[in-house]
Coordinates of C-alpha atoms in Angstrom, one line a residue:
X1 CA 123.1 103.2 262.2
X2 CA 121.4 106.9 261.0
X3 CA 121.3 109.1 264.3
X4 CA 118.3 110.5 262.9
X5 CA 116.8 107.9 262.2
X6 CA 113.8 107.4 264.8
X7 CA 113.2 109.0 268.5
X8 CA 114.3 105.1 269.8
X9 CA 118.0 106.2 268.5
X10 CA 117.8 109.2 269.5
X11 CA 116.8 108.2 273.5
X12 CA 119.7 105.8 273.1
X13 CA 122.2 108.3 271.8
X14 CA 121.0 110.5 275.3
X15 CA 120.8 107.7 277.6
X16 CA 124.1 106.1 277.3
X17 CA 125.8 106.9 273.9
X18 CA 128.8 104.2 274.4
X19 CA 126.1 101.7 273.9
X20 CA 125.4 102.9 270.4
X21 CA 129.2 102.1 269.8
X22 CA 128.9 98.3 270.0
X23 CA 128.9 96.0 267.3
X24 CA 130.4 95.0 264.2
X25 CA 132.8 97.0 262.7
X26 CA 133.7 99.0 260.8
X27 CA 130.7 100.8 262.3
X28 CA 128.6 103.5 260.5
X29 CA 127.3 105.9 262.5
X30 CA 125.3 108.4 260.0
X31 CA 124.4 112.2 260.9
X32 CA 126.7 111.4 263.7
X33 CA 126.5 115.6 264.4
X34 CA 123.7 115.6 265.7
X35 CA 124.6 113.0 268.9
X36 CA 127.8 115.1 269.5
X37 CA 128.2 113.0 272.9
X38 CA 129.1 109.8 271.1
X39 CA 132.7 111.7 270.2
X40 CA 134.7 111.2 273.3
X41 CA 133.3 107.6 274.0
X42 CA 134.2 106.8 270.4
X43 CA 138.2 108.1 270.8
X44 CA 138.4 105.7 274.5
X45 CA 136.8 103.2 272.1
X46 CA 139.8 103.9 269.8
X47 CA 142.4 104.2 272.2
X48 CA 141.3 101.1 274.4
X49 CA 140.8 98.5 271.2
X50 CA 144.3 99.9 269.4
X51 CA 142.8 98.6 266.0
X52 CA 142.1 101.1 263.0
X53 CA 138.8 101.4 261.1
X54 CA 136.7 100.8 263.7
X55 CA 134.1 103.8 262.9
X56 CA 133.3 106.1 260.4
X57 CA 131.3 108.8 261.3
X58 CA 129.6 110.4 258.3
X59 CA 127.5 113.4 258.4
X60 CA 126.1 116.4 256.1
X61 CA 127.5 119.1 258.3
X62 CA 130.9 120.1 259.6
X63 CA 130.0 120.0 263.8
X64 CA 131.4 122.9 265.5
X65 CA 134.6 122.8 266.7
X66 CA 133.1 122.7 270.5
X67 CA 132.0 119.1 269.8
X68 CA 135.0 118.5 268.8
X69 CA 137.4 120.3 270.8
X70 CA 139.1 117.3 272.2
X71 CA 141.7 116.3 269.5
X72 CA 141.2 112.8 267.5
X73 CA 144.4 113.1 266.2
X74 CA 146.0 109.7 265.6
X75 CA 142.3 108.3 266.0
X76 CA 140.2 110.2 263.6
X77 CA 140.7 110.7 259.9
X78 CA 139.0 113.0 258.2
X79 CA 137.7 112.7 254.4
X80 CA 136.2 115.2 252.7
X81 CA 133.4 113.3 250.4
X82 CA 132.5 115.2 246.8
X83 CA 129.6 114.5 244.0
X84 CA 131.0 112.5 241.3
X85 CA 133.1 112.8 238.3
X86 CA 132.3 112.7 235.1
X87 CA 134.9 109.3 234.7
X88 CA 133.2 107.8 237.8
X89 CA 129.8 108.5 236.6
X90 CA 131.1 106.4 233.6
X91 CA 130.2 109.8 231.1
X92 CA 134.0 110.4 230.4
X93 CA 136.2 107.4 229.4
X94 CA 139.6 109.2 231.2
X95 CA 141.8 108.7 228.7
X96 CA 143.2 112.7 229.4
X97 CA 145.0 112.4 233.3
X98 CA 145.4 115.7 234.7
X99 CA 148.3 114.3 236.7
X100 CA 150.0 113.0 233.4
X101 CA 149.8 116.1 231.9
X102 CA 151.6 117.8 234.7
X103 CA 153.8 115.3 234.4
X104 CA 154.9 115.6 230.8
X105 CA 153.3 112.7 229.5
X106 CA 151.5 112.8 225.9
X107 CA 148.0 112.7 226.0
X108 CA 146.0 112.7 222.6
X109 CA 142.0 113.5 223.8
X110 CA 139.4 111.1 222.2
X111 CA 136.0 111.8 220.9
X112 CA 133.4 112.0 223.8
X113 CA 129.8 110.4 223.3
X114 CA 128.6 114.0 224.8
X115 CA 128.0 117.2 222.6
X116 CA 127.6 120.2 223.8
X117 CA 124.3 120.1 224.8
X118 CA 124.6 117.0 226.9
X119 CA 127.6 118.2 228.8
X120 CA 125.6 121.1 229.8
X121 CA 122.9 119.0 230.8
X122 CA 125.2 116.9 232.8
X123 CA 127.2 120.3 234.1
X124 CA 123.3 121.3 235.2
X125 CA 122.5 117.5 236.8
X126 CA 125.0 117.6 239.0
X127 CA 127.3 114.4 240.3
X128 CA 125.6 113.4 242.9
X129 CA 124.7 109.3 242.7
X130 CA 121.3 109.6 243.4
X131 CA 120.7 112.0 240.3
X132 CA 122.9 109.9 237.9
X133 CA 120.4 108.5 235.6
X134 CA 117.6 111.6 236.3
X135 CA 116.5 113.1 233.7
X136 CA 117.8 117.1 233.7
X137 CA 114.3 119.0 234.6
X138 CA 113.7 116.3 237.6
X139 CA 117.2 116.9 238.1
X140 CA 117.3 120.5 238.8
X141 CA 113.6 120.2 240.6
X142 CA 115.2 118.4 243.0
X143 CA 118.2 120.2 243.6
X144 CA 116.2 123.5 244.2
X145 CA 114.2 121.7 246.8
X146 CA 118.0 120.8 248.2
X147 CA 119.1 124.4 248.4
X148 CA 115.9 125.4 249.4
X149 CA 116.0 123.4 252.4
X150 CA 119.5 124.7 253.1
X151 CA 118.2 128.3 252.7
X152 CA 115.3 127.7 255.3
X153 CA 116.2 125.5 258.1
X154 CA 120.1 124.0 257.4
X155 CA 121.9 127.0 257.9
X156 CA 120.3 127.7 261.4
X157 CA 120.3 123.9 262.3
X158 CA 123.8 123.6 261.8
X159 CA 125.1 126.4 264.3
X160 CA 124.6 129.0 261.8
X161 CA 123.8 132.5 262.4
X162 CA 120.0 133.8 262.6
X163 CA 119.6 134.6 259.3
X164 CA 116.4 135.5 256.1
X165 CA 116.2 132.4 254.0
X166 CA 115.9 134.7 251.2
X167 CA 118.6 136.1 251.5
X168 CA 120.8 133.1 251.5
X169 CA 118.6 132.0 248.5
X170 CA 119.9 135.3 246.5
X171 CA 123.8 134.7 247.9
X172 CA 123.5 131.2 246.6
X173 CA 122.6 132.5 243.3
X174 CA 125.2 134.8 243.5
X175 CA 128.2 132.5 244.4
X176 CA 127.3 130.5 241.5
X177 CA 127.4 133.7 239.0
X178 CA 131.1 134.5 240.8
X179 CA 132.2 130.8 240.2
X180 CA 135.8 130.6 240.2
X181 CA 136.5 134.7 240.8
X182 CA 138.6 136.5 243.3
X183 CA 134.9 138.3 244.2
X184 CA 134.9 140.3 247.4
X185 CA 132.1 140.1 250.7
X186 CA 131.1 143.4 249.6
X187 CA 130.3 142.7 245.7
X188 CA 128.4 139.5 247.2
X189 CA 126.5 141.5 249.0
X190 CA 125.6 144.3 246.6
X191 CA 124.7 141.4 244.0
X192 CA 122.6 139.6 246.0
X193 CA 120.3 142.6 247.3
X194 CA 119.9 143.8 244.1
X195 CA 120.8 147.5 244.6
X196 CA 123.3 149.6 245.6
X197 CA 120.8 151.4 247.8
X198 CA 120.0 148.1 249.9
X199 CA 123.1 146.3 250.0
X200 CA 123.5 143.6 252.9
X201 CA 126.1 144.0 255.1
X202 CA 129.7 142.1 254.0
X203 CA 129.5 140.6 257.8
X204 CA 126.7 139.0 257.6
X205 CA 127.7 137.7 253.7
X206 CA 130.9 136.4 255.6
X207 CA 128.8 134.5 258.4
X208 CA 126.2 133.1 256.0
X209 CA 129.4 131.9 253.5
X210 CA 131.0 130.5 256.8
X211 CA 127.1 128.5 257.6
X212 CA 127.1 127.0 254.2
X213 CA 131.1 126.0 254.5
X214 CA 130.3 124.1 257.3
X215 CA 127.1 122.2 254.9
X216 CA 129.8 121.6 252.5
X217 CA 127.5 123.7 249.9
X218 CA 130.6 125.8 249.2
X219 CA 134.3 125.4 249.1
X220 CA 137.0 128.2 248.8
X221 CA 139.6 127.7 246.3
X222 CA 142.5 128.0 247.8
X223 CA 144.8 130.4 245.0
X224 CA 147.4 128.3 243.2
X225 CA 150.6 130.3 242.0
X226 CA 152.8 127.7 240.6
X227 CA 156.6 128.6 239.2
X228 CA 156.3 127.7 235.7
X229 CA 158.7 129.2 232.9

């Protein structure tokens, strides 16, 4: 069932939203964020049928820890879902493991069907399902209508702070030309204003970061420091 689906669900969802909890299972329950009121019917749901998998609440936003609030430890599993690999979009063969390199094991890398030019095209298509198989210009049109939608109305929508779209539009841009640095709030915001003499505030590069965290747009990299010799 997609919470957003029609004003029907919607009145349902307001009405009485253990209803909307009946039925087969496992039960999808999409965009599930925006009927917040379904999450403490779904845990007594949990709790009085004692069975796993019964739900899976899927959803394009993190919902604010208020909805939340009331712990679905041992109910509620959480999985973070990503865009696609290159081996599950079927445009690697896998023979190189990551895991058995770490592990010692030999790995000898075999000639990819990609050259250069068509890795970048599939580095700029992206790995989400829906675009597998788009060709790259329809590609990247669609994923600037994505972001631009983020920029304008997803960032206030999802709890976010009041914010200019613009702005969020440059800090995107930004983010991707820091990809994968140690970069501070306050080069952020000197990058994305353009000028030393208008430079955003590092708060309020923070609070939009924090906005598109909770969209999943971004992700921080936590540091890894291994002990190798």
């Amino acid at each position: 069932m997609v919470i957003d689906d029609s004003d029907d669900v919607r009145l349902a969802v307001a009405m009485d939203p253990a209803a909307i909890l009946e039925g087969d299972t496992p039960r999808l329950l999409d965009e599930w964020q925006l009927a917040p009121r379904i999450w403490n019917p779904m845990r007594h749901a949990c709790d009085r049928r004692a069975r796993p998998g019964q739900f899976i609440l899927t959803g394009s936003a993190d919902p604010p820890d208020e909805i939340t609030r009331h712990s679905g430890a041992g109910r509620v599993l959480r999985v973070r879902m990503r865009p696609m690999s290159l081996f599950e979009s079927g445009e690697s063969s896998g023979t190189v493991s990551l895991r058995g390199l770490l592990n010692g094991e030999e790995a000898e890398a075999s000639r990819s069907d990609l050259d250069v030019a068509g890795l970048a095209e599939v580095v700029c298509r992206g790995g989400w399902p829906w675009l597998v198989g788009e060709p790259p210009p329809a590609a990247q049109a669609r994923l600037r209508g994505y972001l631009g939608e983020i920029a304008r109305t997803d960032v206030a929508r999802s709890g976010g702070p009041a914010h200019d779209p613009g702005g969020v539009s440059r800090l995107l841009v930004s983010l991707a030309r820091n990809e994968s640095t140690t970069v501070a709030y306050s080069t952020l915001a000197t990058d994305m204003s353009g000028s030393r003499e208008a430079t955003a505030h590092p708060r309020t590069v923070k609070r939009y970061i924090d906005a598109l965290s909770r969209l999943f747009v971004v992700e921080g990299l936590p540091s890894w420091a291994p002990h190798l010799r």
